[in-house]
XYZ file of C-alpha atoms in Angstrom:
522
model
C 141.558 103.327 64.392
C 141.267 105.963 61.681
C 143.273 109.161 61.872
C 141.258 112.079 63.338
C 141.731 115.451 61.583
C 140.975 118.529 63.706
C 141.121 122.113 62.452
C 142.334 124.134 65.386
C 145.103 124.939 67.796
C 146.786 122.313 69.944
C 146.979 123.101 73.667
C 149.911 122.230 75.938
C 149.461 119.214 78.175
C 150.598 119.190 81.770
C 150.572 115.567 82.963
C 150.838 116.698 86.575
C 147.842 119.027 86.432
C 144.466 117.918 87.774
C 141.829 116.929 85.264
C 138.975 119.318 86.081
C 136.350 117.554 83.983
C 135.987 114.565 86.314
C 135.152 114.171 90.017
C 138.190 113.588 92.240
C 137.772 109.813 92.538
C 138.027 109.398 88.747
C 141.277 111.249 88.137
C 143.373 108.137 88.740
C 141.448 106.349 85.983
C 141.941 108.803 83.098
C 144.929 110.261 81.241
C 144.698 113.383 79.099
C 146.267 112.506 75.719
C 145.264 115.451 73.488
C 143.691 118.872 73.907
C 142.802 121.400 71.196
C 140.706 124.477 70.492
C 138.567 123.943 67.395
C 138.624 126.759 64.834
C 137.456 127.413 61.295
C 139.699 125.738 58.725
C 142.217 128.117 57.107
C 144.258 127.476 53.994
C 147.412 128.781 55.674
C 147.072 126.578 58.755
C 147.769 122.860 58.774
C 145.160 120.767 60.634
C 146.022 118.684 63.674
C 146.398 114.973 63.083
C 145.599 112.521 65.885
C 146.659 109.040 64.889
C 147.115 107.256 68.235
C 143.457 106.791 69.122
C 142.441 103.583 70.854
C 138.894 102.280 70.294
C 137.975 102.819 73.968
C 139.545 106.269 74.302
C 137.059 108.820 75.590
C 136.625 111.911 73.398
C 135.241 115.050 74.990
C 133.671 117.620 72.680
C 133.100 121.033 74.244
C 129.988 122.600 72.738
C 128.168 125.926 73.143
C 128.111 127.572 76.571
C 130.333 124.935 78.155
C 128.074 121.940 77.480
C 130.211 118.844 76.917
C 129.629 115.547 75.172
C 131.634 112.383 75.864
C 131.809 109.575 73.309
C 134.009 106.530 72.724
C 136.483 107.008 69.901
C 135.070 104.074 67.948
C 131.533 105.538 68.162
C 132.395 109.003 66.854
C 131.787 108.245 63.178
C 128.454 106.447 63.344
C 127.033 108.638 66.133
C 127.409 111.843 64.151
C 127.363 110.657 60.564
C 131.001 111.492 59.856
C 132.272 110.253 56.507
C 135.822 108.885 56.348
C 138.098 109.928 53.488
C 141.292 108.467 52.073
C 144.293 110.525 53.180
C 148.008 110.311 52.455
C 148.591 107.747 55.208
C 145.251 105.982 55.343
C 141.601 106.496 56.266
C 140.862 109.827 57.919
C 137.859 111.337 59.694
C 137.492 115.110 59.865
C 135.884 116.658 62.926
C 133.237 119.175 61.773
C 132.603 122.606 63.283
C 128.933 121.897 63.908
C 127.682 118.688 65.462
C 124.278 117.348 64.339
C 122.331 116.270 67.423
C 118.601 115.764 67.626
C 115.811 114.792 65.276
C 115.225 116.860 62.154
C 111.811 115.220 61.721
C 110.680 116.760 65.006
C 112.185 120.155 64.279
C 114.722 119.607 67.051
C 117.995 119.359 65.160
C 120.500 121.031 67.455
C 122.904 123.711 66.250
C 125.829 122.639 68.392
C 129.078 124.421 67.590
C 132.227 122.517 68.592
C 134.630 124.763 70.506
C 137.150 122.291 71.896
C 138.291 118.698 71.893
C 140.042 116.504 74.441
C 141.058 112.866 74.217
C 141.325 110.821 77.417
C 142.892 107.410 77.720
C 141.035 105.145 80.106
C 143.270 103.153 82.405
C 142.158 99.576 83.103
C 139.243 99.979 85.471
C 138.344 96.322 85.958
C 134.951 94.736 85.504
C 131.928 96.974 85.895
C 130.734 94.852 88.816
C 134.044 95.480 90.605
C 133.627 99.233 90.169
C 130.103 98.982 91.586
C 131.373 97.132 94.656
C 134.348 99.437 95.217
C 133.238 102.948 94.274
C 129.425 102.924 94.310
C 127.667 100.446 96.583
C 130.907 99.734 98.452
C 130.969 103.274 99.867
C 127.339 103.216 101.007
C 127.394 104.648 104.541
C 125.917 103.257 106.598
C 125.835 99.873 104.841
C 122.692 98.205 103.463
C 119.887 97.728 105.972
C 117.051 99.477 107.791
C 117.916 102.316 110.168
C 116.161 104.596 112.588
C 116.897 108.129 111.391
C 116.965 110.488 114.345
C 119.032 113.097 116.124
C 120.531 116.448 115.237
C 122.484 115.487 112.124
C 121.735 113.875 108.775
C 124.174 111.049 109.564
C 122.609 110.057 112.891
C 121.428 106.464 112.261
C 120.689 103.468 114.488
C 120.650 100.001 112.889
C 117.375 98.058 113.214
C 117.386 94.271 112.981
C 113.617 93.935 112.977
C 110.505 95.876 113.946
C 108.446 92.734 114.648
C 108.379 93.425 118.397
C 107.727 97.155 118.011
C 104.032 96.837 117.377
C 102.297 100.212 117.259
C 99.063 101.750 116.015
C 100.918 104.782 114.731
C 102.523 104.887 111.257
C 106.191 104.528 110.388
C 107.762 107.057 108.038
C 110.066 105.241 105.585
C 112.570 106.921 103.229
C 113.659 104.940 100.126
C 116.564 106.514 98.209
C 117.383 106.522 94.482
C 119.876 105.035 92.023
C 123.522 104.779 93.166
C 122.569 107.028 96.069
C 121.992 106.847 99.815
C 119.469 108.243 102.281
C 121.623 111.318 102.870
C 122.430 111.627 99.157
C 118.769 111.640 98.161
C 117.104 113.339 101.141
C 119.918 115.357 102.753
C 118.274 118.584 101.594
C 115.627 118.118 104.272
C 118.329 118.953 106.829
C 118.922 122.396 105.268
C 117.166 125.630 106.322
C 119.269 126.534 109.359
C 118.093 126.065 112.935
C 114.718 124.555 112.045
C 115.222 122.180 109.106
C 112.264 120.394 107.601
C 113.646 117.126 108.903
C 113.268 118.274 112.503
C 109.564 118.855 111.845
C 109.218 115.288 110.586
C 111.154 113.893 113.555
C 108.710 115.692 115.839
C 105.670 114.491 113.889
C 106.951 110.877 113.808
C 108.813 110.500 117.148
C 111.196 107.509 117.054
C 109.394 106.297 113.909
C 111.468 107.777 111.052
C 113.215 105.000 109.117
C 115.862 105.018 106.378
C 116.264 102.065 104.025
C 119.820 101.787 102.706
C 119.968 99.386 99.771
C 121.896 98.330 96.663
C 120.407 99.888 93.553
C 122.617 98.571 90.718
C 123.577 95.006 91.634
C 120.065 94.260 92.973
C 116.675 94.853 91.369
C 113.754 96.610 93.131
C 112.056 93.266 93.831
C 115.020 92.171 95.971
C 114.997 95.571 97.701
C 111.261 95.316 98.453
C 111.736 91.808 99.867
C 114.437 92.997 102.260
C 112.350 95.973 103.384
C 108.992 94.221 103.802
C 110.573 91.518 105.985
C 111.356 94.123 108.643
C 107.752 95.084 109.473
C 105.148 93.402 111.678
C 101.869 92.277 110.182
C 99.479 95.138 109.444
C 102.121 97.844 109.893
C 100.968 101.318 108.856
C 103.486 103.012 106.563
C 104.028 106.518 105.269
C 106.546 106.232 102.426
C 108.758 108.863 100.777
C 110.730 107.736 97.763
C 113.162 109.398 95.384
C 113.793 108.294 91.804
C 114.175 104.490 91.491
C 113.118 104.127 95.137
C 109.580 104.755 93.911
C 109.626 101.373 92.144
C 110.361 99.722 95.501
C 107.478 101.691 97.015
C 105.138 100.669 94.178
C 105.917 97.017 94.878
C 104.988 97.499 98.544
C 101.681 99.028 97.416
C 100.769 95.653 95.900
C 99.998 94.532 99.473
C 96.755 96.527 99.165
C 95.451 95.162 95.861
C 91.702 95.215 95.241
C 90.403 91.770 96.204
C 93.313 89.754 94.860
C 96.767 88.342 95.584
C 99.630 90.898 95.229
C 100.918 89.204 92.038
C 98.800 86.767 90.027
C 99.724 84.248 87.343
C 99.663 86.909 84.609
C 102.206 88.994 86.538
C 104.424 85.965 87.070
C 104.158 85.005 83.421
C 105.975 88.212 82.455
C 109.045 86.856 84.288
C 108.563 83.238 83.188
C 111.544 83.191 80.820
C 114.732 81.134 80.810
C 116.917 84.009 81.974
C 114.387 85.266 84.549
C 114.126 82.300 86.920
C 115.702 84.206 89.821
C 113.430 87.223 89.241
C 110.377 84.962 89.048
C 111.273 83.269 92.333
C 111.801 86.646 94.023
C 108.449 87.953 92.766
C 106.693 84.824 94.081
C 108.400 85.277 97.466
C 107.472 88.961 97.590
C 103.848 88.195 96.733
C 103.601 85.618 99.533
C 105.302 87.960 102.003
C 103.060 90.944 101.185
C 99.975 88.714 101.441
C 101.149 87.623 104.891
C 102.216 91.065 106.124
C 99.185 93.023 104.830
C 101.080 96.298 105.008
C 98.959 99.442 104.926
C 100.410 102.251 102.772
C 98.491 105.245 104.140
C 100.666 107.939 102.581
C 103.014 107.527 99.620
C 104.859 110.582 98.292
C 106.636 109.420 95.149
C 109.239 111.961 94.017
C 110.838 111.996 90.545
C 110.060 108.317 89.998
C 110.611 106.551 86.643
C 107.328 104.669 87.173
C 107.053 103.948 83.436
C 110.817 103.686 83.091
C 113.234 106.396 82.033
C 114.599 106.835 78.534
C 117.977 107.507 80.118
C 118.263 103.885 81.257
C 117.283 102.437 77.896
C 119.876 104.083 75.686
C 123.630 103.713 75.549
C 125.081 104.357 78.951
C 127.920 106.552 77.670
C 125.226 109.143 76.930
C 124.152 108.767 80.557
C 127.775 109.623 81.449
C 127.618 112.785 79.331
C 124.514 113.980 81.128
C 125.721 113.185 84.658
C 129.101 114.899 84.171
C 127.409 117.959 82.628
C 125.097 118.135 85.615
C 128.081 117.917 87.990
C 129.724 120.878 86.236
C 126.552 122.993 85.914
C 124.901 122.576 89.327
C 126.734 124.039 92.349
C 127.439 121.647 95.204
C 127.268 118.407 93.229
C 130.922 118.126 92.223
C 132.025 116.987 95.676
C 128.956 114.818 96.241
C 130.239 111.251 96.895
C 127.065 109.801 95.385
C 127.637 111.601 92.083
C 131.327 110.675 92.207
C 130.452 107.027 92.652
C 127.919 107.116 89.824
C 130.476 108.816 87.568
C 133.053 106.107 88.338
C 130.516 103.445 87.513
C 129.650 105.115 84.203
C 133.328 105.428 83.290
C 133.629 101.653 83.699
C 130.526 101.299 81.555
C 132.202 103.217 78.711
C 135.395 101.202 79.024
C 133.649 97.824 79.083
C 130.699 98.640 76.796
C 128.334 97.518 79.542
C 124.680 97.293 78.512
C 121.814 98.339 80.824
C 120.458 94.784 80.656
C 123.565 93.489 82.435
C 122.788 95.460 85.622
C 119.599 94.301 87.413
C 118.980 97.566 89.236
C 119.372 99.698 86.123
C 117.597 97.328 83.737
C 114.480 97.526 85.916
C 114.183 101.218 84.998
C 114.060 100.611 81.246
C 110.614 101.443 79.780
C 110.156 97.908 78.409
C 111.501 95.977 81.396
C 109.369 93.163 82.899
C 109.064 95.065 86.195
C 107.779 98.234 84.512
C 105.300 96.114 82.540
C 103.990 94.464 85.722
C 103.678 97.751 87.636
C 101.801 99.361 84.727
C 99.572 96.403 83.871
C 96.094 97.617 82.826
C 93.102 96.845 85.021
C 95.028 96.434 88.291
C 94.064 98.666 91.219
C 95.424 99.162 94.713
C 93.963 100.941 97.721
C 97.372 102.456 98.562
C 97.706 106.243 98.626
C 99.663 108.152 95.979
C 100.961 111.724 95.885
C 103.239 112.431 92.908
C 105.936 115.115 93.089
C 107.903 115.831 89.945
C 109.403 118.538 87.817
C 110.427 119.884 84.439
C 113.656 121.839 84.176
C 113.267 125.219 82.495
C 115.714 128.072 82.320
C 118.051 130.276 80.403
C 121.828 130.412 80.096
C 123.833 127.275 80.768
C 120.914 125.530 82.509
C 118.584 126.195 79.598
C 121.216 125.085 77.109
C 121.822 121.930 79.141
C 118.074 121.250 79.083
C 118.060 121.573 75.275
C 121.118 119.343 74.976
C 119.573 116.586 77.083
C 116.258 116.907 75.237
C 117.977 116.624 71.850
C 120.037 113.661 72.999
C 117.381 111.657 74.812
C 113.929 112.708 75.796
C 111.965 114.739 73.232
C 109.620 115.724 76.078
C 109.549 117.309 79.561
C 112.185 115.978 81.975
C 114.154 116.794 85.133
C 117.511 115.765 83.533
C 117.166 112.125 84.644
C 113.484 111.106 84.359
C 110.904 111.932 81.680
C 108.154 113.917 83.429
C 105.243 111.926 81.876
C 106.917 108.699 83.114
C 106.511 109.958 86.700
C 102.756 109.350 86.376
C 102.948 105.577 85.839
C 102.393 102.759 88.285
C 99.443 100.699 89.486
C 96.062 102.441 89.217
C 94.557 103.642 92.508
C 91.073 103.071 93.913
C 91.195 106.457 95.607
C 92.183 109.889 94.363
C 95.677 110.557 93.052
C 97.191 113.971 93.743
C 100.199 115.471 91.970
C 102.381 118.555 91.680
C 104.822 119.280 88.856
C 107.246 122.098 89.574
C 109.105 123.935 86.828
C 111.902 126.491 86.658
C 115.646 126.933 86.343
C 116.310 125.397 89.775
C 114.089 122.350 89.209
C 116.105 119.208 88.536
C 116.324 115.603 89.683
C 118.830 116.377 92.443
C 117.086 119.268 94.227
C 113.473 118.259 94.987
C 114.183 118.191 98.725
C 116.081 121.483 98.746
C 113.640 123.532 96.663
C 111.093 125.080 99.002
C 108.234 124.541 96.528
C 108.474 120.742 96.440
C 109.994 120.230 99.910
C 107.153 122.108 101.622
C 104.546 120.134 99.686
C 106.224 116.936 100.834
C 105.809 118.036 104.434
C 102.150 118.901 103.884
C 101.457 115.547 102.228
C 102.881 113.762 105.290
C 101.701 115.876 108.185
C 98.317 117.368 107.201
C 95.093 115.435 107.801
C 93.813 116.439 104.370
C 96.975 117.117 102.322
C 95.144 118.195 99.188
C 95.314 121.976 99.093
C 98.847 122.103 97.697
C 98.372 119.289 95.132
C 96.318 119.039 91.981
C 93.722 116.306 91.537
C 94.570 113.804 88.815
C 91.505 113.748 86.575
C 92.590 110.828 84.380
C 93.914 107.334 84.913
C 97.663 107.051 85.395
C 97.950 104.986 82.223
C 96.366 107.794 80.171
C 98.726 110.584 81.191
C 100.744 112.243 78.418
C 102.749 115.454 78.243
C 99.498 117.341 77.567
C 97.590 115.843 80.517
C 99.152 117.557 83.511
C 99.627 121.120 84.678
C 102.915 122.578 85.850
C 103.353 125.154 88.549
C 101.718 128.351 87.308
C 104.222 131.219 87.257
C 101.303 133.638 86.821
C 98.497 132.648 89.177
C 96.075 135.225 87.743
C 94.878 132.898 84.992
C 91.717 133.215 82.863
C 88.773 130.835 83.187
C 88.184 128.414 80.296
C 84.613 127.307 79.515
C 84.198 123.989 77.686
C 80.917 123.550 75.811
C 80.463 119.958 74.597
C 78.341 119.039 71.599
C 74.821 117.628 71.926
C 75.568 114.071 70.788
C 78.604 111.862 71.238
C 80.223 113.959 74.003
C 80.388 113.756 77.761
C 82.094 115.422 80.710
C 82.973 113.889 84.079
C 83.963 115.254 87.466
C 85.997 112.453 88.976
C 83.877 109.375 88.248
C 80.572 111.260 88.009
C 79.303 112.050 84.527
C 77.845 115.563 84.503
C 77.090 115.942 80.813
C 75.676 113.150 78.697
């Protein structure tokens, strides 16, 4: 490795002190090697020289307002355009005061001042798959399976082997959690609000019929998850589905049981997976299609929350950037640091940095990439399902550290609205619907991927979508096809409800207006 030159002041290291930048379950995997405050270069002050860097050392750069960026030592040069020079001992790389992040062509070049630097050695963490088994999916409590969610606490589950004998004309409410998470990790916010949590209202509305699907989200793809879930239900079961994040892809697959006059997956769908390295996926998709055709599940209500229906940019880039975002979120958002789900995800991402794991090597994560075969199938043009769809999503907005974090994540990844994990326009993807699609996009400083079920705005709309006979008053009507939605196509929550009326006057020829499917101006 080249020698790293840092203009600044070295800080004392205390090997026995806790490393505050990582969740507790990661502190046995990292060793703090160097720490320094970065300052303007002065002629009278000799720079610091770091010459014991290993290629897989993790460098932490502290930027404005406490935002931090983590990068492998051997990626530092090419990531930020640093030019090596020939020093007295060998090649050297000087750490600048300002870090160029973003796209100058889009007017988004970030002005990120570097305030501090730390170098962490990564202890051998084993294969990424071992970390997944031990610290992520291995700590899933309760273990994978379908559970009846009932009682006075969020952890009150009863394992269900099958619902085949529990035939009923009333719908089941099914919760499908997100990436590297659990039912409690994704939906635990519904148990907040004191003596009368929102969850108690749902337990009353769906007596003995609230289900939680615990499943592996990294080592398995959504097709495998959907197979395991669909097998549990009797033929013709009526389902109300609530999903968070990646769980929405599992829900979208179930919605293929209600396709318009056709088999759930046809030869064109299967052809997308008909590749040498996709034989297992192809077989699973064929099995799921046959099972859904047999079961004829009825998806009466589907509230899809923060779903990467078109894939998320976060899953398609280098996963060490994913690590930067997750660890920043842990530091910035109260209550997440001790969350075992976030700790497990952080451990997994640390292994990813160490082993240079690619998203394509993890079935559950690869499925969320915008160009993945699954995303292509679920967004195939011309396909329509009779299943319901209510979309809940958000766009983080704020000042201070939250606003700066939003800018940092935008510069690094998205270039458009997002909730820190999923691009907001991507939440509008999926199979086209025969019926109306309703949506609500919240915005504000407290709107992020981890708090949809704690924020009263989105949590209350979830309840209305599930419990009201006509749950339309609190959602907007989607006027365009899902495939046509861009950042300019949807409205966000209006902070000022006293808005002016806009009159659109089309031209005489070559223009038309529609209300729903009815043309009102030719």
